[in-house]
Amino acid sequence: MSNLTRRNFLKSSLGASGALLLSSAAFAGEKEKKGKNKKSGNDPVNALEEIDDLINELEKKGRRFKTDQLDADNDTEWNRLVEYYFDRDDYSCLSVNSANLCPSMKPVSKMVDLVQDMLKKDISFPMRGELAEASLSRGLDSIKNWLGLGKQEYEADYLMALVANSTQGNNFINNGLMSSKFFNPEKDNVVVWDVNHPTNYQAWEYRKATQGWSDDSIRILRTKMFSNSVTPQELKNGVLPSDPKSEDDIIKALKQTVDKNTKIVTLSWQSNECGMLLPMERIVHELRAINKDMHIHADSAQTFGVLDLKLGDLDVDSITGSFHKWPCGPKMVGLLYMNNKSNAAERFIPSEWGYDEHIKTPEDYGFMAKDGVIDPNAKRFSYLGQQNDATLVATWMTALFHTGKLHPNVTPAKIEKRIHYLGTKTKEALFKNLPKIYPDFNEKEAYKWITTPTTDDNLRSSVFLFKCPQGVQAGNVIKNVYEKHQLAIANLKVLGHDLIRISPTFCNTASDITQVVEGTIDVIYNMQKGKLANNTIYRSYA
C-alpha cells in the first residue's frame, strides 16, 4: 500500500468503533504480555545490561546478511537492507530529502524507545550515570572509530562533543572567536562561501554587523549559478562556476579570497544550496601552504554519514554534523569535532555554560571559573545541562550500523559509494525527464538547468538541485508532489533562483529515485498546463 498505510487502512475499514475495539484489544494483549515478564517495581533498572542485550540481539539478527557484499550497484542486496532497517510499510509519505531529514533506522528507534522506557521507571543519578556511560563513553568511542579517528590517542570526548545539531555546532564556531582572542576583526579576516548554510554564512555577517567588525573582516567566495566558466575578472574577484570543469576552478577562486591575515576559512563541505562537493583534502593542503595556523572549518551537515570522512588523515580543524540527516540516526542530536593536534577547541569560547553528562561543571575538572579557563578539548562544548538521554544513546546505534557491527560488511566507504550511485541515478533520471518541461534541455549543457555539478562527477554526491520553470513556484511544486504522489522533496531560494532539491541516501532505493523524479516533473508539467495549483505559496522552507 503506497498512499494508505496498513494502520489507516484498518481504521477506515473497521470504522471508528471497530478501530477503537481493535486498538483496545491490542493494548490489553500488550499489557498482559508485559505483565508476565514484569519485574518487581522495587527492582532497579540495569541500563547498561539492557542496552547491551539489545545490541547483542540486533548483532545476532544481522548475521543473516553476512554474505551480502553491498557493491554500490547491487540493488537486490541494498533493497534487502532497506526493507530490514526501515518501516516503509508504515510511511504515509516517502522522503527523498536527506539534506533536511531522514527516517531513523529501526535499531535507532528501538534504542530510543528502550531508554525512554527506562526513564519512565527510574530517573535517579545512578541510572542516568549508566546512560552517560552508554552515550558519551562507549557510544562516542564507536563514533570515533566511524570517523576514522580510532588511532588517535586522545579520549573520544577530547575530540568530539554531542550537541543539538549542525546549527548549534556552527554557531559555537561563529560566536566564539572574539572572546578567545584568536581573531582580531581589526586586522584579521574570515572567508565564507555564499552557498554555505545560513548558520555558516549569514550568521557571520550578523556577527560582523552587531560586533563592529571591520569592512574587510569577512570575505566571500562567490558562486556563478548555472554556469561552467567565469571571466578572468570574476575569477580575480573570487568567483567559481556552479559546474566547475575540475577542482582547479574551485582552488583558483578560493585562493583569490585568502591572504596571510585569514584566520578562518569556513565552508560547506557539500553545499545544500548548489550541490557542489568540495575537494576538502586538497583545499586543506593549499590553505596550509598560505597560513599553517589558519582554522579550517568544514560544515559537514551534507557529508556526515555520506563520505568516508577519515578525519584522522585529514588536517581539517573542525566539522559539524547532524544525526537526523544522511546517517538515518536519531533526531535532535548533532556532532562537533575539534582537531586536538592543532588545539582547535581552544580557539573558541562556548556560548553555552552548564554541566556535563555526569552533572559536573568545568570546575569539577580543575578549570576554575574565576580564572576564565575551561577545557582545552572538544569537551568544552558539552557543558549543555540536561539533554535527551534517549537520542544521545541512540547515536551509538547509528555508529554501530555504519561500522558493520549490526549489518555485516557495511562500511563508511560502501555507504559513500552507494550514495554516490544513487546520485548518479538521480542525474540520469533528470536528464531523461527534464526535456518534458524544458524542451531545449541537452545533456552537454546540463549546467544551465541543474546547479549540481554534472561535468565532473567527483564534485558531487547526491544533493541535486535544478531550477523551476518561469511562472512555476517551487513551493507549490513540493506541495503538489506531496499531495499528489505522497513524496517529500525540498525547495530553496538560492542567490535569486527558485530551486527544487532531491537528495537520496541509503534508505532510498533506485526505484524511489525514478518515482520521485518522474512525479516531480509530472507535477511541474501539469502546473505549466494550469492543471495544478500555482502561485499559492510564496515562502521557502529553507
Coordinates of C-alpha atoms in Angstrom, one line a residue:
M1 CA 0.0 0.0 0.0
S2 CA 1.6 3.2 -1.1
N3 CA -0.9 6.0 -0.5
L4 CA -2.6 4.5 2.5
T5 CA -0.8 2.9 5.4
R6 CA -1.9 -0.5 6.7
R7 CA -2.8 1.1 10.0
N8 CA -5.0 3.7 8.3
F9 CA -6.5 1.0 6.0
L10 CA -7.6 -1.0 9.1
K11 CA -9.1 2.1 10.7
S12 CA -11.0 3.1 7.6
S13 CA -12.3 -0.5 7.0
L14 CA -13.4 -1.1 10.6
G15 CA -14.9 2.4 11.2
A16 CA -14.4 4.4 14.3
S17 CA -15.8 1.8 16.8
G18 CA -14.0 -1.1 15.1
A19 CA -10.7 0.8 15.2
L20 CA -11.3 1.6 18.9
L21 CA -12.1 -2.1 19.6
L22 CA -9.0 -3.2 17.7
S23 CA -6.8 -0.7 19.5
S24 CA -8.2 -1.6 22.9
A25 CA -7.7 -5.4 22.3
A26 CA -4.2 -4.8 21.1
F27 CA -3.4 -2.6 24.2
A28 CA -4.9 -5.3 26.5
G29 CA -2.9 -8.0 24.9
E30 CA 0.3 -6.0 25.1
K31 CA -0.5 -5.2 28.8
E32 CA -1.0 -8.8 29.6
K33 CA 2.2 -9.8 27.8
K34 CA 4.2 -7.2 29.7
G35 CA 2.6 -8.3 33.0
K36 CA 4.0 -11.8 32.6
N37 CA 7.6 -10.6 32.4
K38 CA 7.3 -7.5 34.6
K39 CA 9.9 -7.1 37.3
S40 CA 9.0 -6.0 40.7
G41 CA 8.5 -2.3 41.0
N42 CA 11.4 -2.2 43.5
D43 CA 13.9 -3.8 41.1
P44 CA 16.4 -1.2 39.9
V45 CA 16.9 -0.7 36.2
N46 CA 20.3 -2.0 34.9
A47 CA 20.6 0.3 32.0
L48 CA 23.9 -0.9 30.5
E49 CA 22.9 -4.5 30.8
E50 CA 19.6 -3.9 28.9
I51 CA 21.4 -1.8 26.3
D52 CA 24.0 -4.5 25.8
D53 CA 21.3 -7.1 25.5
L54 CA 19.5 -5.1 22.7
I55 CA 22.8 -4.6 20.8
N56 CA 23.7 -8.3 21.1
E57 CA 20.2 -9.3 19.9
L58 CA 20.5 -6.9 16.8
E59 CA 24.0 -8.1 16.0
K60 CA 22.8 -11.7 16.1
K61 CA 19.9 -11.0 13.8
G62 CA 22.1 -9.0 11.4
R63 CA 24.3 -12.1 10.7
R64 CA 21.7 -13.3 8.2
F65 CA 23.2 -10.7 5.8
K66 CA 26.8 -11.8 6.2
T67 CA 27.1 -12.9 2.6
D68 CA 25.9 -9.6 1.1
Q69 CA 28.9 -7.7 -0.1
L70 CA 27.0 -4.5 -0.8
D71 CA 28.5 -3.4 -4.0
A72 CA 27.2 0.1 -4.9
D73 CA 25.1 -1.1 -7.9
N74 CA 23.7 -4.3 -6.2
D75 CA 20.2 -3.1 -5.8
T76 CA 19.0 -6.5 -4.6
E77 CA 21.3 -6.5 -1.6
W78 CA 20.7 -2.9 -0.7
N79 CA 16.9 -3.3 -1.1
R80 CA 17.1 -6.1 1.4
L81 CA 19.0 -3.8 3.8
V82 CA 16.4 -1.0 3.3
E83 CA 13.5 -3.3 3.9
Y84 CA 15.1 -4.7 7.1
Y85 CA 16.1 -1.4 8.7
F86 CA 13.2 0.9 7.7
D87 CA 9.4 0.6 8.4
R88 CA 8.5 1.6 4.9
D89 CA 5.0 0.0 5.0
D90 CA 4.1 2.5 7.8
Y91 CA 5.2 5.5 5.8
S92 CA 2.3 7.8 4.6
C93 CA 5.0 9.8 2.7
L94 CA 8.2 8.6 1.1
S95 CA 11.1 11.1 1.7
V96 CA 13.9 11.7 -0.8
N97 CA 15.1 14.7 1.2
S98 CA 18.2 13.6 3.1
A99 CA 19.7 17.1 3.0
N100 CA 16.9 18.1 5.5
L101 CA 15.7 15.0 7.3
C102 CA 15.8 11.2 7.1
P103 CA 13.8 8.4 8.8
S104 CA 15.5 6.8 11.7
M105 CA 16.7 3.2 11.3
K106 CA 14.8 0.6 13.4
P107 CA 17.8 -0.1 15.7
V108 CA 17.9 3.6 16.5
S109 CA 14.2 3.8 17.2
K110 CA 14.4 0.6 19.3
M111 CA 17.1 2.2 21.4
V112 CA 15.2 5.5 21.8
D113 CA 12.2 3.5 23.0
L114 CA 14.2 1.4 25.4
V115 CA 15.9 4.4 27.0
Q116 CA 12.7 6.4 27.2
D117 CA 11.0 3.4 28.9
M118 CA 13.9 3.2 31.4
L119 CA 13.5 6.9 32.2
K120 CA 9.8 6.3 32.9
K121 CA 10.8 3.9 35.7
D122 CA 14.0 5.5 37.1
I123 CA 15.4 9.0 36.8
S124 CA 18.0 8.5 39.6
F125 CA 21.6 9.8 39.3
P126 CA 22.9 6.2 39.3
M127 CA 20.7 5.2 36.4
R128 CA 21.5 8.4 34.4
G129 CA 25.2 7.8 35.1
E130 CA 24.8 4.5 33.2
L131 CA 23.2 6.3 30.3
A132 CA 26.0 8.7 30.3
E133 CA 28.5 5.8 30.1
A134 CA 26.5 4.4 27.2
S135 CA 26.3 7.6 25.2
L136 CA 29.3 9.7 25.9
S137 CA 31.8 7.0 26.6
R138 CA 31.0 3.8 24.7
G139 CA 28.9 5.4 22.1
L140 CA 31.3 8.3 21.5
D141 CA 34.1 5.7 21.1
S142 CA 32.2 4.0 18.4
I143 CA 31.6 7.3 16.6
K144 CA 35.4 8.0 16.9
N145 CA 36.0 4.7 15.0
W146 CA 33.3 5.5 12.5
L147 CA 35.1 8.8 11.6
G148 CA 38.5 7.3 11.2
L149 CA 39.8 8.6 14.5
G150 CA 40.4 5.2 16.1
K151 CA 44.2 5.5 16.1
Q152 CA 44.1 8.9 17.9
E153 CA 45.5 8.6 21.5
Y154 CA 43.0 11.2 22.8
E155 CA 39.8 10.2 24.5
A156 CA 36.7 10.5 22.4
D157 CA 35.3 13.4 24.3
Y158 CA 38.5 15.3 23.9
L159 CA 37.9 15.2 20.1
M160 CA 34.1 15.3 19.8
A161 CA 31.0 16.8 21.5
L162 CA 27.4 15.7 21.0
V163 CA 25.4 18.9 20.5
A164 CA 21.8 19.7 19.4
N165 CA 22.5 19.8 15.6
S166 CA 24.8 21.3 12.9
T167 CA 23.2 24.7 13.6
Q168 CA 24.4 24.7 17.2
G169 CA 27.8 23.4 16.2
N170 CA 28.2 26.1 13.5
N171 CA 27.2 28.8 16.0
F172 CA 29.7 27.6 18.5
I173 CA 32.3 28.4 15.8
N174 CA 31.0 31.8 14.6
N175 CA 30.1 33.0 18.1
G176 CA 33.2 32.1 19.9
L177 CA 36.1 33.8 18.1
M178 CA 36.1 37.1 19.7
S179 CA 36.2 36.0 23.4
S180 CA 39.1 33.7 22.8
K181 CA 41.2 36.4 21.2
F182 CA 42.1 34.1 18.3
F183 CA 40.5 36.5 15.9
N184 CA 41.1 40.3 15.7
P185 CA 38.5 41.8 13.5
E186 CA 40.6 45.0 13.0
K187 CA 43.2 43.1 11.0
D188 CA 42.1 39.5 10.5
N189 CA 39.5 38.1 8.1
V190 CA 37.2 35.2 7.8
V191 CA 36.4 33.5 4.4
V192 CA 32.9 32.1 3.8
W193 CA 31.1 30.7 0.8
D194 CA 27.9 32.2 -0.5
V195 CA 26.2 28.8 -0.7
N196 CA 27.1 27.8 2.8
H197 CA 24.2 27.0 5.0
P198 CA 22.8 30.3 6.6
T199 CA 24.3 29.2 10.0
N200 CA 27.7 29.3 8.4
Y201 CA 27.1 32.3 6.1
Q202 CA 24.5 34.9 7.2
A203 CA 25.4 34.2 10.8
W204 CA 28.9 35.5 10.2
E205 CA 27.5 38.7 8.6
Y206 CA 25.3 39.1 11.7
R207 CA 28.4 38.9 14.0
K208 CA 30.1 41.5 11.8
A209 CA 27.2 43.9 11.9
T210 CA 26.5 43.6 15.6
Q211 CA 30.0 43.5 16.9
G212 CA 31.6 46.3 14.8
W213 CA 34.0 44.2 12.7
S214 CA 36.0 46.0 10.0
D215 CA 34.7 46.1 6.4
D216 CA 37.3 43.5 5.3
S217 CA 36.7 41.1 8.2
I218 CA 34.5 38.8 6.1
R219 CA 35.4 37.8 2.6
I220 CA 33.1 35.8 0.4
L221 CA 33.8 33.1 -2.1
R222 CA 31.0 33.6 -4.6
T223 CA 29.2 31.2 -7.0
K224 CA 28.1 31.9 -10.5
M225 CA 25.0 29.9 -10.7
F226 CA 24.1 27.8 -13.8
S227 CA 27.5 28.3 -15.4
N228 CA 30.5 26.2 -16.2
S229 CA 33.0 29.0 -16.6
V230 CA 33.8 32.5 -15.2
T231 CA 35.6 35.5 -16.8
P232 CA 39.2 36.4 -15.8
Q233 CA 37.8 39.4 -13.8
E234 CA 35.2 37.2 -12.0
L235 CA 38.0 34.7 -11.1
K236 CA 40.1 37.6 -9.7
N237 CA 37.1 38.6 -7.6
G238 CA 36.9 35.0 -6.1
V239 CA 34.0 33.7 -8.2
L240 CA 33.7 30.0 -9.2
P241 CA 31.2 28.4 -11.6
S242 CA 28.4 26.2 -10.2
D243 CA 29.6 23.4 -12.5
P244 CA 33.4 23.5 -12.5
K245 CA 35.3 21.6 -15.1
S246 CA 37.8 20.5 -12.5
E247 CA 39.0 21.0 -8.9
D248 CA 41.3 23.8 -10.3
D249 CA 38.4 26.1 -10.9
I250 CA 37.5 25.9 -7.2
I251 CA 41.0 26.2 -5.9
K252 CA 41.9 29.2 -8.0
A253 CA 38.8 31.1 -6.9
L254 CA 39.3 30.3 -3.3
K255 CA 42.9 31.4 -3.3
Q256 CA 41.8 34.8 -4.5
T257 CA 39.9 35.3 -1.2
V258 CA 42.6 34.2 1.2
D259 CA 45.7 36.0 2.4
K260 CA 48.1 35.9 5.3
N261 CA 45.6 37.6 7.6
T262 CA 42.9 35.0 7.0
K263 CA 42.4 33.3 10.4
I264 CA 39.5 31.1 9.5
V265 CA 38.1 29.5 6.3
T266 CA 34.6 28.1 6.8
L267 CA 33.0 26.1 4.0
S268 CA 30.1 23.7 3.5
W269 CA 32.0 20.5 2.5
Q270 CA 29.0 19.7 0.3
S271 CA 26.6 22.6 -0.3
N272 CA 22.9 22.1 0.4
E273 CA 22.2 25.1 -1.8
C274 CA 24.2 24.2 -5.0
G275 CA 25.0 20.5 -4.6
M276 CA 28.8 21.0 -5.0
L277 CA 31.1 18.7 -3.1
L278 CA 34.4 20.4 -2.4
P279 CA 37.8 18.7 -2.7
M280 CA 38.4 19.2 1.0
E281 CA 41.7 17.3 1.3
R282 CA 43.2 19.5 -1.5
I283 CA 41.7 22.7 -0.1
V284 CA 43.3 22.0 3.3
H285 CA 46.7 21.3 1.6
E286 CA 46.5 24.6 -0.4
L287 CA 45.4 26.7 2.5
R288 CA 48.1 25.4 4.9
A289 CA 50.7 26.5 2.4
I290 CA 49.4 30.1 2.7
N291 CA 49.0 30.1 6.5
K292 CA 49.6 27.0 8.6
D293 CA 47.8 28.4 11.6
M294 CA 44.6 29.1 9.7
H295 CA 41.5 27.4 11.2
I296 CA 39.6 25.4 8.6
H297 CA 36.0 24.5 9.4
A298 CA 34.1 22.1 7.2
D299 CA 30.4 22.3 7.8
S300 CA 29.6 18.6 7.3
A301 CA 25.8 18.6 7.5
Q302 CA 25.8 17.1 4.0
T303 CA 28.9 14.9 4.4
F304 CA 28.5 13.3 7.8
G305 CA 27.0 9.9 7.1
V306 CA 27.8 10.4 3.3
L307 CA 31.5 10.3 2.9
D308 CA 34.1 8.0 4.5
L309 CA 35.5 11.1 6.3
K310 CA 38.8 9.6 7.7
L311 CA 39.3 12.6 9.9
G312 CA 42.5 11.0 11.3
D313 CA 44.1 11.5 7.9
L314 CA 42.6 14.9 7.1
D315 CA 44.0 18.0 8.6
V316 CA 40.7 19.9 8.9
D317 CA 40.3 21.7 12.2
S318 CA 36.6 21.2 12.9
I319 CA 33.5 19.7 11.5
T320 CA 29.8 19.8 12.4
G321 CA 27.1 17.3 11.5
S322 CA 23.6 16.1 12.3
F323 CA 22.5 12.5 13.0
H324 CA 19.0 13.2 11.7
K325 CA 20.1 13.7 8.1
W326 CA 22.1 11.2 5.9
P327 CA 23.2 8.8 8.7
C328 CA 19.5 8.0 9.5
G329 CA 20.1 8.3 13.2
P330 CA 18.1 9.9 16.0
K331 CA 16.5 13.3 15.9
M332 CA 17.7 16.3 18.0
V333 CA 21.4 15.5 18.2
G334 CA 24.5 16.6 16.3
L335 CA 28.2 16.3 16.3
L336 CA 31.0 18.8 16.8
Y337 CA 34.6 17.6 16.1
M338 CA 37.7 19.6 17.1
N339 CA 41.2 18.6 15.9
N340 CA 43.2 18.1 19.0
K341 CA 46.5 18.1 17.1
S342 CA 46.0 21.8 16.3
N343 CA 44.4 22.6 19.7
A344 CA 41.4 23.8 17.6
A345 CA 39.0 23.8 20.5
E346 CA 41.0 26.4 22.4
R347 CA 40.2 29.0 19.7
F348 CA 36.5 29.2 20.6
I349 CA 34.7 30.0 23.8
P350 CA 31.4 28.2 24.1
S351 CA 28.3 30.4 24.2
E352 CA 26.6 28.0 26.5
W353 CA 27.7 27.1 30.0
G354 CA 26.3 24.4 32.2
Y355 CA 27.3 20.9 33.4
D356 CA 28.2 17.7 31.6
E357 CA 26.6 14.3 31.4
H358 CA 28.0 13.5 34.9
I359 CA 26.4 16.6 36.4
K360 CA 29.9 18.2 36.6
T361 CA 30.9 21.7 35.8
P362 CA 34.4 22.7 34.4
E363 CA 35.4 23.5 38.0
D364 CA 35.0 19.8 38.9
Y365 CA 37.7 19.1 36.4
G366 CA 40.0 21.8 37.7
F367 CA 39.1 24.6 35.3
M368 CA 38.1 27.4 37.7
A369 CA 35.5 30.0 36.7
K370 CA 37.4 32.8 38.4
D371 CA 40.4 32.1 36.1
G372 CA 38.2 32.1 32.9
V373 CA 39.9 28.9 31.7
I374 CA 37.9 25.9 30.5
D375 CA 38.7 22.5 28.9
P376 CA 41.2 22.8 26.0
N377 CA 39.4 20.0 24.3
A378 CA 36.0 19.4 22.5
K379 CA 34.5 18.6 25.9
R380 CA 34.2 22.4 26.5
F381 CA 31.2 22.3 24.1
S382 CA 29.5 19.5 26.1
Y383 CA 28.6 21.5 29.2
L384 CA 25.0 21.9 28.0
G385 CA 23.0 20.7 31.0
Q386 CA 20.1 18.2 30.6
Q387 CA 19.9 16.7 27.2
N388 CA 17.8 14.0 25.7
D389 CA 19.4 10.8 27.0
A390 CA 17.4 8.6 24.6
T391 CA 18.8 10.3 21.5
L392 CA 22.3 10.5 22.8
V393 CA 22.4 6.8 23.5
A394 CA 20.9 6.1 20.0
T395 CA 23.8 7.8 18.3
W396 CA 25.8 4.7 19.4
M397 CA 23.4 2.5 17.4
T398 CA 24.0 4.7 14.4
A399 CA 27.7 4.3 14.7
L400 CA 27.4 0.5 15.1
F401 CA 25.4 0.3 11.9
H402 CA 27.8 2.4 9.8
T403 CA 30.8 0.4 11.0
G404 CA 29.3 -3.0 10.2
K405 CA 28.6 -4.1 13.8
L406 CA 24.9 -4.6 13.2
H407 CA 24.9 -5.3 9.5
P408 CA 28.0 -7.3 8.3
N409 CA 30.0 -5.7 5.5
V410 CA 28.6 -2.2 6.0
T411 CA 31.5 0.3 6.0
P412 CA 31.7 4.1 5.6
A413 CA 33.4 3.6 2.2
K414 CA 30.5 1.4 0.9
I415 CA 27.9 3.8 2.2
E416 CA 29.7 6.6 0.3
K417 CA 29.8 4.6 -2.9
R418 CA 26.1 3.6 -2.6
I419 CA 25.0 7.3 -2.0
H420 CA 27.1 8.4 -5.0
Y421 CA 25.5 5.7 -7.1
L422 CA 22.0 6.9 -6.1
G423 CA 23.2 10.4 -7.1
T424 CA 24.1 9.1 -10.5
K425 CA 20.7 7.6 -10.8
T426 CA 19.2 11.0 -9.9
K427 CA 21.3 12.7 -12.6
E428 CA 20.2 10.1 -15.2
A429 CA 16.6 10.4 -14.3
L430 CA 16.8 14.2 -14.6
F431 CA 18.5 14.0 -17.9
K432 CA 15.7 11.7 -19.1
N433 CA 12.7 13.7 -17.8
L434 CA 13.7 17.4 -17.8
P435 CA 13.0 17.7 -21.6
K436 CA 9.3 17.3 -20.7
I437 CA 9.3 20.7 -19.0
Y438 CA 12.4 22.2 -20.8
P439 CA 12.2 21.3 -24.5
D440 CA 15.6 22.8 -25.2
F441 CA 17.4 20.8 -22.4
N442 CA 20.5 19.0 -23.5
E443 CA 22.9 16.9 -21.5
K444 CA 26.1 18.6 -22.7
E445 CA 24.9 21.9 -21.2
A446 CA 23.0 20.4 -18.3
Y447 CA 24.6 23.1 -16.0
K448 CA 22.1 25.6 -17.5
W449 CA 19.3 23.8 -15.7
I450 CA 20.9 21.8 -13.0
T451 CA 23.1 23.6 -10.4
T452 CA 24.7 20.4 -9.0
P453 CA 27.9 19.7 -10.9
T454 CA 27.4 17.2 -13.7
T455 CA 30.6 17.8 -15.7
D456 CA 32.9 16.3 -13.1
D457 CA 31.1 13.6 -11.0
N458 CA 33.8 13.8 -8.4
L459 CA 32.4 17.2 -7.4
R460 CA 29.0 15.9 -6.2
S461 CA 27.5 13.2 -4.2
S462 CA 23.7 13.0 -4.0
V463 CA 22.4 16.6 -3.5
F464 CA 20.6 17.5 -6.8
L465 CA 19.1 21.0 -7.4
F466 CA 17.5 22.2 -10.6
K467 CA 15.7 25.4 -11.5
C468 CA 12.0 25.8 -11.5
P469 CA 10.5 26.9 -14.9
Q470 CA 9.5 30.6 -15.1
G471 CA 6.0 31.1 -13.8
V472 CA 6.0 27.9 -11.6
Q473 CA 6.8 28.4 -8.0
A474 CA 9.0 25.7 -6.3
G475 CA 7.0 26.0 -3.0
N476 CA 3.9 25.0 -4.9
V477 CA 5.7 22.2 -6.6
I478 CA 6.7 20.4 -3.4
K479 CA 3.2 20.9 -2.0
N480 CA 1.7 19.3 -5.1
V481 CA 4.3 16.5 -5.2
Y482 CA 3.4 15.7 -1.6
E483 CA -0.3 15.8 -2.1
K484 CA -0.5 14.0 -5.4
H485 CA 2.3 11.5 -5.0
Q486 CA 3.0 11.3 -1.2
L487 CA 6.6 12.2 -1.8
A488 CA 8.8 14.6 0.2
I489 CA 11.4 16.8 -1.5
A490 CA 12.6 20.4 -0.9
N491 CA 12.5 23.9 -2.4
L492 CA 15.1 26.6 -1.8
K493 CA 15.7 30.2 -2.7
V494 CA 19.3 30.4 -3.6
L495 CA 21.0 33.6 -4.9
G496 CA 17.8 34.8 -6.5
H497 CA 16.9 31.4 -8.0
D498 CA 13.8 29.3 -7.2
L499 CA 15.1 25.7 -6.9
I500 CA 13.9 22.1 -6.4
R501 CA 16.1 19.7 -4.4
I502 CA 16.1 15.9 -4.5
S503 CA 18.6 14.2 -2.2
P504 CA 18.5 10.4 -1.7
T505 CA 20.6 8.4 0.8
F506 CA 21.0 4.7 1.5
C507 CA 17.5 4.5 3.0
N508 CA 16.2 5.0 -0.6
T509 CA 16.0 2.5 -3.4
A510 CA 16.9 3.2 -7.1
S511 CA 13.2 2.8 -7.9
D512 CA 12.4 5.6 -5.3
I513 CA 14.5 7.9 -7.4
T514 CA 12.7 7.1 -10.6
Q515 CA 9.4 7.6 -8.8
V516 CA 10.3 11.0 -7.3
V517 CA 11.9 12.5 -10.4
E518 CA 9.0 11.4 -12.7
G519 CA 6.5 12.5 -10.1
T520 CA 8.1 15.9 -9.7
I521 CA 8.4 16.5 -13.4
D522 CA 4.8 15.4 -13.9
V523 CA 3.6 17.9 -11.3
I524 CA 5.6 20.8 -12.9
Y525 CA 4.3 19.8 -16.3
N526 CA 0.7 19.9 -15.1
M527 CA 1.3 23.2 -13.3
Q528 CA 2.6 24.6 -16.6
K529 CA -0.6 23.5 -18.2
G530 CA -2.7 25.1 -15.5
K531 CA -4.0 21.7 -14.2
L532 CA -2.5 22.0 -10.7
A533 CA -2.4 24.9 -8.2
N534 CA 0.3 27.5 -8.5
N535 CA 1.0 30.9 -7.0
T536 CA -0.4 30.0 -3.6
I537 CA 2.8 29.5 -1.6
Y538 CA 5.4 32.2 -1.6
R539 CA 7.7 31.1 1.2
S540 CA 10.5 28.6 1.1
Y541 CA 11.1 26.0 3.8
A542 CA 14.8 26.5 3.7

